[in-house]
Structures are given as structure tokens and as C-alpha cells.
Coordinates of C-alpha atoms in Angstrom, one line a residue:
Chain A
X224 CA 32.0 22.5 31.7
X225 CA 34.3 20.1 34.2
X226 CA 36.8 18.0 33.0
X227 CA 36.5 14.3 32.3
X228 CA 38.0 11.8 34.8
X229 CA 38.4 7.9 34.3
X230 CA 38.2 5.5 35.3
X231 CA 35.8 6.7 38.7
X232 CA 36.9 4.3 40.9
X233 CA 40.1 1.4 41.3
X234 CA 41.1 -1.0 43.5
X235 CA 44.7 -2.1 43.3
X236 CA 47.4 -4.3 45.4
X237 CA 50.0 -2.7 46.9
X238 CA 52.9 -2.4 45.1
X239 CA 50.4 -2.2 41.3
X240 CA 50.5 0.6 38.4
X241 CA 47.1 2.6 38.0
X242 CA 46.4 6.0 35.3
X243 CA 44.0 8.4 36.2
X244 CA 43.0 10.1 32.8
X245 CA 41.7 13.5 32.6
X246 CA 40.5 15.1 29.6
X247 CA 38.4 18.6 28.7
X248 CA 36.8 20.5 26.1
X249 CA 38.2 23.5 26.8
X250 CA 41.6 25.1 26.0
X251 CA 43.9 24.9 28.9
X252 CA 46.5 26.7 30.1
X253 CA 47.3 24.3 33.0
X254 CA 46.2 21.1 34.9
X255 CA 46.2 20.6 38.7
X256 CA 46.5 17.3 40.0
X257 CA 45.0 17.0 44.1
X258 CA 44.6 14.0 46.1
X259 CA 42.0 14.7 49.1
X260 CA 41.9 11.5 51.7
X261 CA 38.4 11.2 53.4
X262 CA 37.8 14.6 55.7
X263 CA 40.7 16.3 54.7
X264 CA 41.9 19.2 52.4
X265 CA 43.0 18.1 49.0
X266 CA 46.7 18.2 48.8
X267 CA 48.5 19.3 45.8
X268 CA 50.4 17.0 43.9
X269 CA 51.4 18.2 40.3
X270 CA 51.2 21.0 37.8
X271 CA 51.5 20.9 34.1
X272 CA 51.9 23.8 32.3
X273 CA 51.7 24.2 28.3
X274 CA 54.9 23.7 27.0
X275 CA 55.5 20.9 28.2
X276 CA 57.1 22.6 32.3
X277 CA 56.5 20.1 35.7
X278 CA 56.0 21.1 38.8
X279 CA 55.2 19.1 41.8
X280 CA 55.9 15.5 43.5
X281 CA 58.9 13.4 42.7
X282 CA 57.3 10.5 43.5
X283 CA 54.2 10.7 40.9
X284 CA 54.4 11.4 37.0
X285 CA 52.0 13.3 34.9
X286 CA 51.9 14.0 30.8
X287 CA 50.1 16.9 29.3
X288 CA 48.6 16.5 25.7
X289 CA 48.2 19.8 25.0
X290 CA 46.4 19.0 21.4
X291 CA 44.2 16.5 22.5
X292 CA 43.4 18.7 26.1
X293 CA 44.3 15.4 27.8
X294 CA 46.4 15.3 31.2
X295 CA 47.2 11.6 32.6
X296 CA 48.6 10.9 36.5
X297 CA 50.6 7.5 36.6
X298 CA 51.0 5.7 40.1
X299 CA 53.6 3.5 40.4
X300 CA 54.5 0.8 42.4
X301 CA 51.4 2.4 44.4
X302 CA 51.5 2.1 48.7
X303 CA 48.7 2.4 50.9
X304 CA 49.3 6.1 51.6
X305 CA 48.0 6.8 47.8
X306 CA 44.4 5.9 49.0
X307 CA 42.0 8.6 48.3
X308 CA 40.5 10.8 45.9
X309 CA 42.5 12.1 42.8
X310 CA 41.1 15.6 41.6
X311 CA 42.3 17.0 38.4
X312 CA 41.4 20.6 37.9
X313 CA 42.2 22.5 35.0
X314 CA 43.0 26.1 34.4
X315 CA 42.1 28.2 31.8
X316 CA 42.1 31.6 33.0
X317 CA 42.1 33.0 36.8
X318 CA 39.9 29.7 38.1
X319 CA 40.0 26.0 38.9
X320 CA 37.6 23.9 37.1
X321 CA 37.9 20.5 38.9
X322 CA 36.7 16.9 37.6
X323 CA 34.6 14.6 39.8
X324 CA 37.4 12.5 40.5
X325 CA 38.8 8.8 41.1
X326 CA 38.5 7.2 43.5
X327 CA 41.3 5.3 44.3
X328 CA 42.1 2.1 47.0
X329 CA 45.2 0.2 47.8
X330 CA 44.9 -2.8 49.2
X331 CA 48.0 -4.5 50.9
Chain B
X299 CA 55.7 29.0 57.1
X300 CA 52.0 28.9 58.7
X301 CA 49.5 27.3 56.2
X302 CA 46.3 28.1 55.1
X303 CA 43.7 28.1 58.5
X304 CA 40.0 28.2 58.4
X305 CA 37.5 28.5 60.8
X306 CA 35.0 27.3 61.8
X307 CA 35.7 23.6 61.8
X308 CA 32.0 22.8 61.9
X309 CA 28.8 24.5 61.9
X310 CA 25.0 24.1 62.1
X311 CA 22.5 26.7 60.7
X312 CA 19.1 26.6 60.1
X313 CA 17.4 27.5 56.8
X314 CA 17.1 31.5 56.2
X315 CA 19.8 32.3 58.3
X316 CA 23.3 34.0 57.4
X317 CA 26.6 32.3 57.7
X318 CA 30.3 34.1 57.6
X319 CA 33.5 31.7 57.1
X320 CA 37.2 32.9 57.8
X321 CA 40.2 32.3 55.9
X322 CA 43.6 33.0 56.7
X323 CA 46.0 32.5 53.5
X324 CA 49.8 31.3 53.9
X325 CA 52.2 33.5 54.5
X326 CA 53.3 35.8 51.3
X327 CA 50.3 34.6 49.3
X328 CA 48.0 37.5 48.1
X329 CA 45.5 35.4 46.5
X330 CA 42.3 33.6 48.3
X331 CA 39.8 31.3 46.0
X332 CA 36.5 29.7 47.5
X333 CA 35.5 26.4 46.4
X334 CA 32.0 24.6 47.6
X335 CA 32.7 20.9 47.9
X336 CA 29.4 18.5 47.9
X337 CA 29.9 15.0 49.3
X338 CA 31.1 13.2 46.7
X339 CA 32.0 15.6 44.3
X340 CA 35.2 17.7 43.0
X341 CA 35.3 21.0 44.4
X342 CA 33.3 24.0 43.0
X343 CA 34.7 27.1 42.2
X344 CA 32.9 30.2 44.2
X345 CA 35.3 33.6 43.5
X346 CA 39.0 34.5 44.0
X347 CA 40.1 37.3 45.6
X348 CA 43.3 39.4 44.6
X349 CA 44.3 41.9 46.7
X350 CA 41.3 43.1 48.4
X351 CA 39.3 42.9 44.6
X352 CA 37.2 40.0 43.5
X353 CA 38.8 38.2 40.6
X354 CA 36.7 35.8 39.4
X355 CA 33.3 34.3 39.9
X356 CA 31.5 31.0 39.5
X357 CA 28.2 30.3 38.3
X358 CA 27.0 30.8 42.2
X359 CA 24.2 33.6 43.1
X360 CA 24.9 36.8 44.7
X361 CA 23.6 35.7 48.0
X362 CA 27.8 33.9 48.8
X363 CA 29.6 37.2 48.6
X364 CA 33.2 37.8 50.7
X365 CA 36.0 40.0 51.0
X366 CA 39.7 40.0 51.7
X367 CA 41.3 42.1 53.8
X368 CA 44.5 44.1 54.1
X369 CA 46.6 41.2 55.5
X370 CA 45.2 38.8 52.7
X371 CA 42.7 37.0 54.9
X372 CA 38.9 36.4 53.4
X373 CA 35.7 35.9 54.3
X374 CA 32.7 33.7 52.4
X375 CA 29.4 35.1 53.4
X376 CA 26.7 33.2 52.8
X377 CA 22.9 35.4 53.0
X378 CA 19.0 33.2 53.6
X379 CA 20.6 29.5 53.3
X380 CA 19.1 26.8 51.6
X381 CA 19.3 23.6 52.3
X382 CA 21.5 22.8 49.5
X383 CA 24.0 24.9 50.4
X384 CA 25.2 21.9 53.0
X385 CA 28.7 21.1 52.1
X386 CA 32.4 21.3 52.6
X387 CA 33.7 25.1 52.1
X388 CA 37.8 25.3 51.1
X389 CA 39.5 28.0 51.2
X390 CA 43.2 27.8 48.9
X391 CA 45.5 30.4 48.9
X392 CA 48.2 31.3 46.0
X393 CA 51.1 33.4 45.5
X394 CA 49.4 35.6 42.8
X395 CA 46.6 35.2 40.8
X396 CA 48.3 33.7 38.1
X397 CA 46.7 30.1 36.8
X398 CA 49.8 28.5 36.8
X399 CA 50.1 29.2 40.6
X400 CA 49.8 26.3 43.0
X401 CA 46.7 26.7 45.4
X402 CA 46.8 25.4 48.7
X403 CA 43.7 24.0 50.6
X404 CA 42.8 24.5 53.9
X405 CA 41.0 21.8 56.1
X406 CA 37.5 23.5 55.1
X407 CA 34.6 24.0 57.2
X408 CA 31.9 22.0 57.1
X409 CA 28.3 23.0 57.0
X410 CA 24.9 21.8 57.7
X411 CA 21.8 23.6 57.0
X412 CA 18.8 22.0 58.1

């Protein structure tokens, strides 16, 4: 069963806040943040690992619930390069099991 | 550091027929996982390959089967193709087959049965 994502889509100013939430069912050993741009590979942004470890872009911030199964991305002070698609994927064993994403637009 | 590669970019089969795609994985990584991507829609696991063995399946039939070879490289085979089977194929490559191992995406190759 895929992961939860909300909201599906946002449109925001440049320079605005946005959370992607990402939640699951299952019990995770990590969560995969990607952000894939129309036509392109997704690119990785951020690990979280139970126990609370980081890993990934200093830019963007990421929590890990590890009770709850519930992983949130914040954007802030968002540009136009954060346009795209945000993928969370969790991992709870040797695969991926990715969400159906946000979409997510920045206007200037 | 070369990144993950894949070929083809594009490609156009009919229904029935067989399709192979190619993978190369970054350098030092000895980990390959397929993902199926749908328009519109998050990425779908396939299998993972770990040195030459499969690791890991998704719910996917046994007509997509693949191999990795000695240098780490893979290969997605695809037998009789459906229509449905029209999507974005991504290849990611890992240091190990760990899940708390970063996988990096390749452009993907794009396929269109018809």
C-alpha cells in the first residue's frame, strides 16, 4: 500500500512557506523525499532515518514521526526552481514504495 | 563521478513485441532498482538487483524480467507488451542494497506501445 501525500497540488508566490505531508500504514524504516520537474529524473532531496538521523539538502527541512508513520517536507521562503513534483517514498525493507505526489507551483 | 545513464531515450513498439532497456549505475554503486512510472503518477517499484541476484520484486508479472551484469549495469526486459505497459522506465542506482541508501534516478526511457 503507497503512502499518503497531501495536499495533491499548491500554488504559492515566490518567496511563501508550503508542507507536503506524507503519511503510511506501514512500519518504516526510512522516508525518501524526490522532486521530479516535468520530463526529468526525480532528484533526491532528503532522507530520514528512524532515530531521528538527516541526510540530504541544506536548503529543505524534513521531520520524521516515527509513531505516527508520518514524514513532513517544509519549503521555505520557496523560489521558482522548487516547481515540480514532490515524491515521498518510504522504505521498509530492500524497496521504495512511493506516494502519488504534490504537485507543486511557484509563482513569481 | 559519471551518473546513472539509460538508454534508450525513446522508443516505439507495437503490441506483442519484446523490449530490452539498459542501465548503467554510477560509479561504485552495486545496486540497480527498476521503477515503471505512469503519467501522472509516483514511480512503481519493478525489482532491485544486488550483485548480479534479484533482490526484490514488485507486484509486476513475470513477463518484465532483467539482469545485472558483472560491472553493475542492468537490463529490464519486457516479453508480449501490452498497451499498458506505456510509461516512463527509471532506472536508480545505490551504494548497497541497504534501505537507508540514497537511490539515484536516471533520465528514464520512455515507452509507447501502441
Amino acid at each position: 500500500q503507497q503512502p499518503v501525500q497531501s495536499p495533491q497540488a499548491v500554488i504559492l508566490r515566490e518567496g511563501e512557506d508550503a508542507v507536503i505531508n506524507c503519511s503510511s500504514s506501514k512500519a518504516l524504516y526510512s522516508v525518501h523525499w524526490y522532486r521530479q520537474k516535468h520530463g526529468e529524473a526525480p532528484v533526491f532531496l532528503m532522507i530520514l532515518l528512524k532515530g531521528g538521523e538527516q541526510k540530504g539538502h541544506d536548503k529543505i527541512s524534513a521531520s520524521f514521526n516515527e509513531k505516527k508513520q508520518q514524514s513532513s517536507l517544509y519549503l521555505t521562503a520557496s523560489q521558482l526552481s522548487y516547481s515540480g513534483t514532490y515524491f515521498c517514498g518510504y522504505n521498509a525493507g530492500n524497496m521504495l514504495t512511493f506516494g502519488g505526489g504534490t504537485r507543486l507551483m511557484v509563482k513569481p | 563521478e559519471t551518473g546513472v545513464t539509460q538508454s534508450p531515450t525513446h522508443l516505439i513498439k507495437t503490441r506483442g513485441q519484446q523490449v530490452t532497456l539498459r542501465c548503467s549505475s554510477q560509479s561504485g554503486h552495486n545496486t540497480v532498482s527498476w521503477y515503471q512510472q505512469a503519467l501522472g503518477q509516483g514511480p512503481q517499484f519493478i525489482f532491485q538487483y544486488y550483485r548480479e541476484e534479484e533482490n526484490g520484486r514488485g507486484n509486476f508479472p513475470p513477463r518484465f524480467s532483467g539482469l545485472q551484469f558483472p560491472n553493475y549495469s542492468s537490463e529490464l526486459n519486457v516479453n508480449a507488451l501490452e498497451l499498458d505497459d506505456s510509461a516512463l522506465y527509471l532506472c536508480a542506482s545505490s551504494l548497497t542494497s541497504a534501505g537507508t541508501d540514497t537511490q539515484y534516478f536516471g533520465p528514464g526511457t520512455r515507452l509507447t506501445v501502441l
